[in-house]
Tab-separated table of C-alpha atoms in Angstrom:
chain	number	residue	atom	x	y	z
A	1	MET	CA	40.711	-1.251	2.272
A	2	ASN	CA	40.565	2.386	3.294
A	3	GLU	CA	37.208	3.725	4.324
A	4	PRO	CA	35.835	5.636	1.319
A	5	THR	CA	34.502	9.078	2.195
A	6	SER	CA	32.565	11.817	0.490
A	7	SER	CA	32.089	15.514	1.230
A	8	VAL	CA	28.552	16.641	1.983
A	9	CYS	CA	26.654	19.807	2.755
A	10	ILE	CA	23.522	19.044	4.769
A	11	THR	CA	21.208	21.572	6.400
A	12	VAL	CA	19.920	20.302	9.735
A	13	ASN	CA	17.335	22.323	11.647
A	14	GLY	CA	18.308	25.366	9.615
A	15	VAL	CA	22.054	25.056	10.192
A	16	GLU	CA	24.325	24.148	7.292
A	17	HIS	CA	26.941	21.467	7.990
A	18	ARG	CA	29.844	20.817	5.622
A	19	CYS	CA	31.904	17.750	6.368
A	20	GLU	CA	33.584	14.630	5.062
A	21	VAL	CA	31.637	11.453	5.886
A	22	PRO	CA	32.267	7.751	5.314
A	23	THR	CA	30.018	6.716	2.417
A	24	ARG	CA	28.492	3.935	4.496
A	25	LEU	CA	27.535	6.233	7.380
A	26	SER	CA	23.752	6.159	7.781
A	27	LEU	CA	21.919	9.450	8.093
A	28	VAL	CA	20.823	8.583	11.630
A	29	ASP	CA	24.430	7.903	12.711
A	30	PHE	CA	25.483	11.166	11.064
A	31	LEU	CA	22.851	13.046	13.073
A	32	ARG	CA	23.596	11.310	16.356
A	33	GLU	CA	27.344	10.724	16.243
A	34	THR	CA	28.729	13.406	13.951
A	35	LEU	CA	26.366	16.237	14.900
A	36	ARG	CA	25.580	14.906	18.407
A	37	LEU	CA	21.864	15.447	17.842
A	38	THR	CA	20.767	12.474	19.923
A	39	GLY	CA	17.068	13.353	19.909
A	40	THR	CA	16.610	11.102	16.885
A	41	HIS	CA	16.637	7.550	18.195
A	42	VAL	CA	18.118	4.534	16.511
A	43	GLY	CA	16.131	1.352	16.989
A	44	CYS	CA	16.041	-1.535	14.568
A	45	GLU	CA	18.400	-0.064	11.921
A	46	HIS	CA	16.561	-1.808	9.123
A	47	GLY	CA	13.483	0.283	8.549
A	48	ILE	CA	10.862	-1.351	10.721
A	49	CYS	CA	10.482	0.582	13.972
A	50	GLY	CA	10.256	4.212	12.834
A	51	ALA	CA	12.186	5.571	15.867
A	52	CYS	CA	14.700	7.272	13.535
A	53	SER	CA	12.083	9.214	11.522
A	54	VAL	CA	13.213	12.682	10.408
A	55	ILE	CA	11.791	15.215	7.981
A	56	LEU	CA	13.623	15.366	4.635
A	57	ASP	CA	12.678	18.402	2.517
A	58	GLY	CA	9.271	18.493	4.229
A	59	ASP	CA	8.380	14.799	4.241
A	60	PRO	CA	8.998	12.187	6.954
A	61	VAL	CA	11.504	9.442	6.083
A	62	ARG	CA	13.470	6.805	7.979
A	63	SER	CA	17.008	8.080	8.599
A	64	CYS	CA	18.366	4.533	9.028
A	65	LEU	CA	17.390	3.780	5.411
A	66	MET	CA	19.456	6.589	3.917
A	67	PHE	CA	23.171	7.119	3.801
A	68	ALA	CA	24.328	10.568	4.914
A	69	VAL	CA	25.986	11.032	1.528
A	70	GLN	CA	22.537	10.815	-0.087
A	71	ALA	CA	21.347	13.763	2.015
A	72	ASP	CA	23.972	16.037	0.420
A	73	GLY	CA	22.257	19.279	-0.574
A	74	HIS	CA	19.061	18.404	1.289
A	75	SER	CA	17.389	19.888	4.329
A	76	ILE	CA	16.619	17.803	7.420
A	77	THR	CA	14.465	18.577	10.430
A	78	THR	CA	14.949	16.404	13.501
A	79	VAL	CA	12.903	16.314	16.694
A	80	GLU	CA	15.213	19.012	18.081
A	81	GLY	CA	13.948	21.250	15.282
A	82	LEU	CA	10.311	20.832	16.307
A	83	ALA	CA	10.668	22.753	19.576
A	84	ASN	CA	10.148	26.511	19.710
A	85	ALA	CA	13.111	28.804	19.082
A	86	ASP	CA	13.474	29.494	22.821
A	87	GLY	CA	13.733	25.767	23.559
A	88	SER	CA	10.232	25.428	24.976
A	89	MET	CA	8.073	22.613	23.675
A	90	SER	CA	5.791	22.940	20.682
A	91	VAL	CA	2.044	22.540	21.113
A	92	LEU	CA	2.295	18.982	19.777
A	93	GLN	CA	5.122	18.066	22.158
A	94	ASP	CA	3.268	19.590	25.090
A	95	SER	CA	0.132	17.643	24.115
A	96	PHE	CA	2.101	14.364	24.303
A	97	CYS	CA	2.956	15.256	27.932
A	98	GLU	CA	-0.603	16.308	28.676
A	99	THR	CA	-2.217	13.038	27.528
A	100	HIS	CA	0.591	10.734	28.744
A	101	GLY	CA	1.430	9.974	25.114
A	102	LEU	CA	4.762	8.468	26.145
A	103	GLN	CA	6.086	6.084	28.733
A	104	CYS	CA	9.696	5.039	28.073
A	105	GLY	CA	10.072	7.693	25.370
A	106	TYR	CA	11.994	5.577	22.892
A	107	CYS	CA	9.486	5.890	20.074
A	108	THR	CA	8.572	9.501	20.913
A	109	PRO	CA	10.910	11.380	18.523
A	110	GLY	CA	9.641	9.273	15.630
A	111	MET	CA	6.023	9.671	16.717
A	112	LEU	CA	6.480	13.451	16.965
A	113	VAL	CA	8.061	13.669	13.528
A	114	ALA	CA	5.330	11.521	11.965
A	115	THR	CA	2.468	13.391	13.602
A	116	HIS	CA	4.030	16.841	13.083
A	117	SER	CA	4.068	16.058	9.350
A	118	LEU	CA	0.484	14.773	9.510
A	119	LEU	CA	-0.799	17.974	11.137
A	120	LYS	CA	0.985	20.110	8.571
A	121	HIS	CA	-0.895	18.403	5.713
A	122	ASN	CA	-4.105	17.651	7.604
A	123	PRO	CA	-4.901	20.078	10.457
A	124	ASN	CA	-7.942	18.115	11.643
A	125	PRO	CA	-7.196	14.395	11.276
A	126	SER	CA	-9.622	11.670	12.331
A	127	ALA	CA	-8.474	8.974	14.760
A	128	GLY	CA	-8.190	6.621	11.771
A	129	GLU	CA	-5.998	9.057	9.867
A	130	ILE	CA	-3.751	9.480	12.898
A	131	ARG	CA	-3.421	5.704	13.247
A	132	GLU	CA	-2.534	5.473	9.547
A	133	ALA	CA	0.108	8.203	9.959
A	134	ILE	CA	1.796	6.384	12.862
A	135	SER	CA	1.408	2.906	11.382
A	136	GLY	CA	5.114	2.916	10.523
A	137	ASN	CA	6.136	3.695	14.112
A	138	LEU	CA	6.282	1.025	16.798
A	139	CYS	CA	5.532	1.794	20.462
A	140	ARG	CA	6.271	-1.148	22.764
A	141	CYS	CA	4.754	0.504	25.846
A	142	THR	CA	1.380	0.127	24.050
A	143	GLY	CA	0.758	3.834	24.339
A	144	TYR	CA	-0.967	4.199	20.988
A	145	GLN	CA	-4.304	5.346	22.378
A	146	GLN	CA	-2.736	8.231	24.291
A	147	ILE	CA	-0.656	9.138	21.233
A	148	VAL	CA	-3.831	9.420	19.192
A	149	ASP	CA	-5.311	11.534	22.016
A	150	ALA	CA	-2.216	13.758	22.006
A	151	VAL	CA	-2.477	14.465	18.287
A	152	GLN	CA	-6.176	15.256	18.527
A	153	LEU	CA	-5.536	17.573	21.477
A	154	ALA	CA	-2.742	19.309	19.582
A	155	ALA	CA	-4.998	19.752	16.544
A	156	GLN	CA	-7.658	21.408	18.732
A	157	ARG	CA	-5.118	23.664	20.430
A	158	ILE	CA	-3.526	24.712	17.142
A	159	ALA	CA	-6.948	25.420	15.627
A	160	SER	CA	-8.082	27.539	18.583
A	161	THR	CA	-4.863	29.486	19.240
A	162	GLY	CA	-3.131	29.474	15.863
A	163	ASN	CA	0.122	28.586	17.652
A	164	ARG	CA	2.122	25.476	16.891
B	1	MET	CA	23.604	-3.559	11.648
B	2	LYS	CA	25.977	-1.335	9.710
B	3	ALA	CA	26.568	-1.621	5.979
B	4	ALA	CA	29.937	-2.873	4.772
B	5	ILE	CA	32.336	-0.472	3.067
B	6	PHE	CA	31.396	0.681	-0.427
B	7	GLU	CA	32.375	3.315	-2.973
B	8	TYR	CA	29.646	5.791	-3.865
B	9	ALA	CA	28.967	7.502	-7.177
B	10	ARG	CA	26.122	9.822	-8.037
B	11	ALA	CA	24.890	9.540	-11.613
B	12	ASP	CA	23.450	12.620	-13.299
B	13	SER	CA	22.006	10.784	-16.301
B	14	VAL	CA	20.901	7.286	-17.250
B	15	ALA	CA	23.817	7.175	-19.708
B	16	GLN	CA	26.245	7.869	-16.875
B	17	ALA	CA	24.593	5.266	-14.616
B	18	CYS	CA	24.876	2.722	-17.440
B	19	SER	CA	28.514	3.525	-18.083
B	20	LEU	CA	29.299	3.069	-14.366
B	21	LEU	CA	27.391	-0.247	-14.432
B	22	ALA	CA	29.382	-1.302	-17.499
B	23	GLU	CA	32.591	-0.486	-15.655
B	24	TYR	CA	31.813	-2.139	-12.312
B	25	GLY	CA	29.334	-4.791	-13.446
B	26	ALA	CA	28.123	-7.244	-10.852
B	27	ASP	CA	30.095	-5.441	-8.097
B	28	ALA	CA	27.814	-2.443	-8.436
B	29	LYS	CA	24.240	-1.827	-7.372
B	30	LEU	CA	21.937	0.985	-8.374
B	31	ILE	CA	20.300	2.740	-5.443
B	32	ALA	CA	17.088	4.725	-5.789
B	33	GLY	CA	14.863	4.926	-2.700
B	34	GLY	CA	16.921	2.250	-0.960
B	35	GLN	CA	13.982	1.051	1.121
B	36	SER	CA	14.767	-2.594	0.306
B	37	LEU	CA	18.467	-2.350	-0.546
B	38	VAL	CA	19.617	-0.439	2.546
B	39	PRO	CA	18.155	-2.955	5.046
B	40	MET	CA	19.779	-5.753	3.041
B	41	MET	CA	23.090	-3.880	3.220
B	42	ALA	CA	22.628	-3.252	6.955
B	43	MET	CA	22.108	-6.989	7.483
B	44	ARG	CA	25.064	-7.672	5.141
B	45	LEU	CA	22.841	-9.733	2.866
B	46	ALA	CA	23.999	-7.336	0.145
B	47	ARG	CA	27.582	-6.079	-0.056
B	48	PRO	CA	27.973	-4.079	-3.261
B	49	ALA	CA	31.467	-2.678	-3.799
B	50	TRP	CA	29.939	0.276	-5.620
B	51	LEU	CA	26.684	2.080	-5.010
B	52	ILE	CA	25.441	4.131	-7.953
B	53	ASP	CA	22.853	6.680	-6.861
B	54	VAL	CA	20.181	7.393	-9.477
B	55	ASN	CA	17.995	9.611	-7.265
B	56	ARG	CA	18.875	12.878	-9.008
B	57	ILE	CA	18.392	11.739	-12.600
B	58	ALA	CA	15.589	13.936	-13.962
B	59	GLU	CA	14.781	11.616	-16.880
B	60	LEU	CA	13.872	8.850	-14.387
B	61	LYS	CA	11.135	11.053	-12.894
B	62	SER	CA	8.954	11.480	-15.929
B	63	SER	CA	5.234	10.785	-15.553
B	64	ARG	CA	3.270	11.048	-18.779
B	65	ARG	CA	0.801	9.644	-21.271
B	66	ASP	CA	2.479	8.231	-24.368
B	67	GLY	CA	0.143	6.709	-26.942
B	68	ALA	CA	-1.687	3.764	-25.389
B	69	ASP	CA	0.528	3.747	-22.291
B	70	TRP	CA	0.944	5.621	-19.046
B	71	VAL	CA	4.691	5.943	-18.478
B	72	THR	CA	6.282	6.175	-15.031
B	73	GLY	CA	9.978	6.922	-14.646
B	74	ALA	CA	11.744	4.328	-12.505
B	75	ALA	CA	12.852	6.775	-9.796
B	76	LEU	CA	9.474	8.353	-9.104
B	77	ARG	CA	8.653	8.207	-5.401
B	78	GLN	CA	5.742	5.947	-4.462
B	79	ALA	CA	4.113	8.798	-2.487
B	80	ASP	CA	4.279	11.138	-5.489
B	81	VAL	CA	2.746	8.556	-7.810
B	82	GLU	CA	0.009	7.766	-5.288
B	83	ARG	CA	-0.908	11.484	-5.133
B	84	ASP	CA	-0.826	11.896	-8.933
B	85	GLY	CA	-4.467	12.244	-9.987
B	86	GLU	CA	-3.684	11.980	-13.699
B	87	ALA	CA	-1.854	8.687	-13.209
B	88	ALA	CA	-4.751	7.401	-11.091
B	89	ARG	CA	-7.271	8.275	-13.817
B	90	ALA	CA	-5.177	6.593	-16.510
B	91	VAL	CA	-4.278	3.438	-14.543
B	92	PRO	CA	-6.308	3.324	-11.313
B	93	LEU	CA	-4.744	0.038	-10.226
B	94	ILE	CA	-1.415	1.795	-9.581
B	95	ARG	CA	-2.941	3.957	-6.845
B	96	GLN	CA	-5.141	1.089	-5.629
B	97	GLY	CA	-2.030	-1.075	-5.221
B	98	LEU	CA	0.102	1.684	-3.665
B	99	TYR	CA	-2.513	2.147	-0.945
B	100	TRP	CA	-1.287	-1.169	0.494
B	101	VAL	CA	2.465	-0.505	0.155
B	102	GLY	CA	4.527	0.203	3.282
B	103	HIS	CA	4.083	3.308	5.417
B	104	VAL	CA	4.241	7.081	5.009
B	105	GLN	CA	7.982	7.221	5.676
B	106	THR	CA	8.899	4.424	3.257
B	107	LYS	CA	6.581	5.700	0.500
B	108	ASN	CA	8.171	9.148	0.708
B	109	ARG	CA	11.504	7.590	-0.217
B	110	GLY	CA	10.715	4.296	-1.977
B	111	THR	CA	10.344	4.318	-5.755
B	112	VAL	CA	8.056	2.565	-8.195
B	113	GLY	CA	11.002	1.177	-10.154
B	114	GLY	CA	12.702	-0.003	-6.981
B	115	SER	CA	9.685	-2.091	-5.937
B	116	LEU	CA	9.503	-3.632	-9.383
B	117	VAL	CA	13.162	-4.632	-9.698
B	118	GLN	CA	13.098	-5.920	-6.112
B	119	ALA	CA	10.388	-8.324	-7.375
B	120	ASP	CA	9.122	-9.617	-4.075
B	121	PRO	CA	6.475	-12.208	-5.044
B	122	ALA	CA	4.055	-10.766	-2.453
B	123	ALA	CA	4.591	-7.097	-3.351
B	124	GLU	CA	1.776	-4.987	-4.759
B	125	LEU	CA	3.331	-3.135	-7.704
B	126	PRO	CA	4.782	-6.265	-9.344
B	127	LEU	CA	1.301	-7.803	-9.102
B	128	VAL	CA	-0.315	-4.807	-10.806
B	129	ALA	CA	2.390	-4.816	-13.508
B	130	GLN	CA	1.951	-8.542	-14.166
B	131	THR	CA	-1.844	-8.326	-14.215
B	132	LEU	CA	-2.006	-5.384	-16.612
B	133	GLY	CA	0.863	-6.644	-18.766
B	134	ALA	CA	3.119	-3.623	-18.187
B	135	ARG	CA	6.353	-3.347	-20.179
B	136	PHE	CA	9.775	-2.506	-18.800
B	137	VAL	CA	12.286	-0.332	-20.615
B	138	LEU	CA	15.822	-1.464	-19.741
B	139	ARG	CA	18.823	0.623	-20.800
B	140	ARG	CA	22.471	-0.239	-21.087
B	141	THR	CA	25.390	1.520	-22.743
B	142	ALA	CA	24.870	-0.440	-25.934
B	143	GLY	CA	21.179	0.392	-26.223
B	144	GLU	CA	17.718	-0.255	-24.961
B	145	ARG	CA	15.247	-3.139	-24.864
B	146	THR	CA	11.662	-3.491	-23.760
B	147	VAL	CA	10.610	-6.541	-21.764
B	148	SER	CA	7.057	-7.661	-20.984
B	149	ALA	CA	6.059	-8.280	-17.373
B	150	SER	CA	5.768	-12.010	-18.019
B	151	GLU	CA	9.435	-12.104	-19.073
B	152	PHE	CA	10.565	-9.530	-16.519
B	153	PHE	CA	9.550	-11.413	-13.344
B	154	GLN	CA	11.610	-14.602	-13.334
B	155	ALA	CA	11.763	-15.837	-9.740
B	156	PRO	CA	11.486	-14.444	-6.196
B	157	MET	CA	13.642	-11.262	-6.104
B	158	MET	CA	14.891	-11.988	-9.614
B	159	THR	CA	14.095	-10.132	-12.815
B	160	ALA	CA	15.336	-10.127	-16.399
B	161	THR	CA	17.451	-7.044	-15.633
B	162	GLU	CA	21.120	-7.767	-16.448
B	163	PRO	CA	23.901	-6.432	-14.170
B	164	ASP	CA	24.763	-3.709	-16.697
B	165	GLU	CA	21.159	-2.601	-17.212
B	166	CYS	CA	19.154	0.194	-15.611
B	167	LEU	CA	15.354	0.156	-15.506
B	168	ALA	CA	14.475	3.503	-17.079
B	169	GLU	CA	10.698	3.471	-17.245
B	170	VAL	CA	7.608	1.346	-16.947
B	171	ARG	CA	4.844	1.462	-19.535
B	172	TRP	CA	1.397	0.663	-18.110
B	173	PRO	CA	-1.362	-0.060	-20.647
B	174	VAL	CA	-4.248	2.416	-20.427
B	175	TRP	CA	-7.606	0.800	-21.138
B	176	GLN	CA	-9.840	2.906	-23.360
B	177	GLY	CA	-13.564	2.764	-22.771
B	178	GLU	CA	-16.467	4.136	-20.801
B	179	ARG	CA	-17.167	1.326	-18.361
B	180	ILE	CA	-13.926	0.174	-16.869
B	181	GLY	CA	-13.485	-0.745	-13.222
B	182	SER	CA	-10.662	-2.129	-11.154
B	183	ALA	CA	-9.969	-3.212	-7.586
B	184	PHE	CA	-7.115	-4.371	-5.363
B	185	ASP	CA	-7.399	-6.253	-2.080
B	186	GLU	CA	-5.110	-8.252	0.152
B	187	LEU	CA	-4.702	-9.876	3.529
B	188	SER	CA	-1.599	-9.027	5.566
B	189	ILE	CA	-0.620	-9.261	9.227
B	190	ARG	CA	-0.699	-5.483	9.547
B	191	HIS	CA	-1.631	-2.884	6.950
B	192	GLY	CA	1.617	-1.979	5.169
B	193	ASP	CA	3.255	-5.382	5.595
B	194	TYR	CA	3.790	-7.685	2.662
B	195	ALA	CA	0.616	-9.481	1.690
B	196	ILE	CA	-0.013	-13.088	2.654
B	197	VAL	CA	-2.048	-13.131	-0.541
B	198	ALA	CA	-3.044	-10.173	-2.732
B	199	ALA	CA	-5.431	-9.966	-5.670
B	200	CYS	CA	-6.314	-7.364	-8.259
B	201	ALA	CA	-8.642	-7.207	-11.226
B	202	GLN	CA	-9.717	-4.872	-13.984
B	203	VAL	CA	-12.821	-5.347	-16.125
B	204	GLU	CA	-14.615	-3.603	-18.941
B	205	VAL	CA	-18.354	-4.032	-19.434
B	206	ASP	CA	-20.601	-2.979	-22.314
B	207	SER	CA	-23.789	-0.913	-22.009
B	208	ALA	CA	-25.737	-4.100	-21.169
B	209	GLY	CA	-23.324	-4.896	-18.319
B	210	ARG	CA	-21.700	-7.762	-20.206
B	211	CYS	CA	-17.996	-8.291	-19.575
B	212	VAL	CA	-15.993	-7.616	-22.730
B	213	ARG	CA	-12.533	-7.694	-21.183
B	214	ALA	CA	-11.061	-8.825	-17.867
B	215	VAL	CA	-7.724	-9.396	-16.180
B	216	LEU	CA	-7.110	-10.995	-12.795
B	217	GLY	CA	-3.876	-11.366	-10.851
B	218	ILE	CA	-2.756	-13.069	-7.642
B	219	GLY	CA	0.339	-12.209	-5.594
B	220	GLY	CA	1.983	-14.107	-2.755
B	221	ALA	CA	0.917	-17.511	-4.024
B	222	ALA	CA	3.733	-18.439	-6.426
B	223	ALA	CA	7.369	-17.556	-7.151
B	224	VAL	CA	6.196	-14.558	-9.167
B	225	PRO	CA	2.872	-12.721	-9.363
B	226	VAL	CA	0.420	-14.670	-11.516
B	227	SER	CA	-1.908	-13.265	-14.151
B	228	VAL	CA	-4.709	-15.835	-14.211
B	229	GLU	CA	-5.605	-15.427	-17.853
B	230	ALA	CA	-7.750	-18.547	-18.206
B	231	ILE	CA	-10.109	-17.441	-15.452
B	232	ALA	CA	-10.260	-13.853	-16.713
B	233	ARG	CA	-11.043	-15.092	-20.229
B	234	SER	CA	-13.786	-17.392	-18.986
B	235	LEU	CA	-15.605	-14.357	-17.582
B	236	GLN	CA	-15.887	-12.624	-20.943
B	237	GLY	CA	-19.464	-12.606	-22.174
B	238	THR	CA	-20.914	-13.105	-18.690
B	239	GLN	CA	-22.701	-10.423	-16.700
B	240	LEU	CA	-20.029	-10.875	-14.016
B	241	GLU	CA	-22.850	-12.026	-11.764
B	242	ASP	CA	-21.776	-13.502	-8.426
B	243	ALA	CA	-22.472	-17.063	-9.558
B	244	ALA	CA	-20.300	-16.648	-12.669
B	245	ILE	CA	-17.448	-15.178	-10.621
B	246	ASP	CA	-17.664	-17.894	-7.960
B	247	ALA	CA	-17.667	-20.626	-10.591
B	248	ALA	CA	-14.729	-19.058	-12.444
B	249	VAL	CA	-12.453	-18.703	-9.416
B	250	GLU	CA	-13.221	-22.171	-8.031
B	251	SER	CA	-10.275	-23.742	-9.874
B	252	ILE	CA	-7.788	-20.934	-9.128
B	253	GLY	CA	-5.511	-23.259	-7.139
B	254	GLN	CA	-4.350	-25.034	-10.292
B	255	TYR	CA	-2.682	-21.834	-11.528
B	256	LEU	CA	-0.840	-21.167	-8.254
B	257	ASP	CA	2.058	-22.744	-6.421
B	258	PRO	CA	2.014	-21.294	-2.902
B	259	GLY	CA	4.393	-22.197	-0.102
B	260	SER	CA	3.673	-22.667	3.591
B	261	ASP	CA	5.245	-20.558	6.300
B	262	VAL	CA	4.622	-19.390	9.843
B	263	HIS	CA	1.833	-17.080	8.664
B	264	ALA	CA	-0.185	-19.368	6.417
B	265	THR	CA	-0.285	-22.842	4.938
B	266	ALA	CA	-0.303	-23.390	1.182
B	267	GLU	CA	-3.884	-24.621	1.433
B	268	TYR	CA	-4.958	-21.457	3.252
B	269	ARG	CA	-3.239	-19.307	0.617
B	270	VAL	CA	-5.250	-21.006	-2.117
B	271	HIS	CA	-8.395	-20.389	-0.083
B	272	LEU	CA	-7.435	-16.712	0.289
B	273	ALA	CA	-6.695	-16.431	-3.420
B	274	ARG	CA	-10.167	-17.728	-4.236
B	275	VAL	CA	-11.887	-15.402	-1.756
B	276	LEU	CA	-9.872	-12.321	-2.718
B	277	ALA	CA	-10.180	-13.000	-6.457
B	278	ALA	CA	-13.972	-13.118	-6.180
B	279	ARG	CA	-13.948	-9.997	-4.033
B	280	VAL	CA	-11.850	-7.880	-6.425
B	281	LEU	CA	-13.857	-9.064	-9.433
B	282	ARG	CA	-17.109	-8.039	-7.745
B	283	GLN	CA	-15.642	-4.690	-6.727
B	284	ALA	CA	-14.235	-4.094	-10.214
B	285	ARG	CA	-17.664	-4.907	-11.672
B	286	ALA	CA	-19.318	-2.401	-9.309
B	287	ASN	CA	-16.753	0.271	-10.180
B	288	ALA	CA	-17.230	-0.353	-13.912
B	289	ALA	CA	-21.002	-0.162	-13.606
B	290	GLY	CA	-20.690	3.069	-11.644
B	291	GLY	CA	-18.745	4.570	-14.526
B	292	GLY	CA	-15.978	5.319	-12.053
B	293	ARG	CA	-12.609	3.845	-12.774
B	294	GLY	CA	-12.009	2.445	-9.353
B	295	SER	CA	-12.256	2.945	-5.643
B	296	ARG	CA	-9.613	2.266	-3.083
B	297	ALA	CA	-10.397	-1.396	-2.405
């Protein structure tokens, strides 16, 4: 059987991509292998670990639980899209460095996507709200405490400087 | 962990989805949020030859009051329904149940209808539907039928939906009255995981605090969620005092048929059902007395 394909137009980090994709290609494989945006990590591939989280039309979703063909006409932001236009790190990303909110870094793109979305809706989250927001993201280096610290630090910095 | 090859079609209307189902039958699967189906496809536990995408069908996203029912379109996202204040006022148990479902990322994509047709015996929305006696509107090319929750849930992961049918909407009964309260509670390994056992209840009391109507449901302790009607009925006319609740739930095990697994024995599940049933009844009573229609737990 020939591999069925479908044509899609997907906007990723503000750039429109038109291409023909196999229907069974997951969104995360499309991002990593077709577009070579390897910032989004692929972990469990069945919706448990959260490493592949991306922002779909403003809300975080798991990109391993969507086929690229379903993203046709939609807008995606990946971790690459969270950095500043000049390539420097956002306040949130810098806060992860500052508090040692990562060790191996595998979960980090997903954590950043989840907490970026949290801060957009809730600029001053409690520790409990942060834990709830990252409850769908696994960190096996047990760095959760520092991740919570990072998000709280970022919230303070954003509130005091107005910069993201 | 890659899905097998499939053909993809995007339906623009329920009629078109039904006609594609009629054409491809059991070889086709509808996909909405895909939060259960896609992992099953990745693990090759599901290998549909055709995937029919219903995500862009506007008529599946309706959310409205219709007579005595609150109606939710099958493809409404769980996150959108959880945020919908009007839905929460009409049927508070929907939001109370959704609080326990999955995580931010899965709720942003997962749908109400998807959870219901998936029919996991430990899932929250099927339990709420069974407890309240929701009705399911199933469409096919030849027409439409409405199925009660007790007929809809047939076995673990199995519903009355035929291969050529599409769940269009769910009709949740809205209780009328001043003093109505509800509550949902469960025990799971982590918040967001499937429940080991879940319970929910809704009660109505009169101005003297006497129970005039009650429903009670248990999930995760039988092949399908169980509405424990005999216990709920036995509470009518009581003040829902702790002693009455404790006495009523004592025999709950006889209405359940739990299994044992690595997380919990059957005996422990019955124990949990008893504890959680009493807890949600007490909380529902408190919410009814407060005039509020329900808190989170």
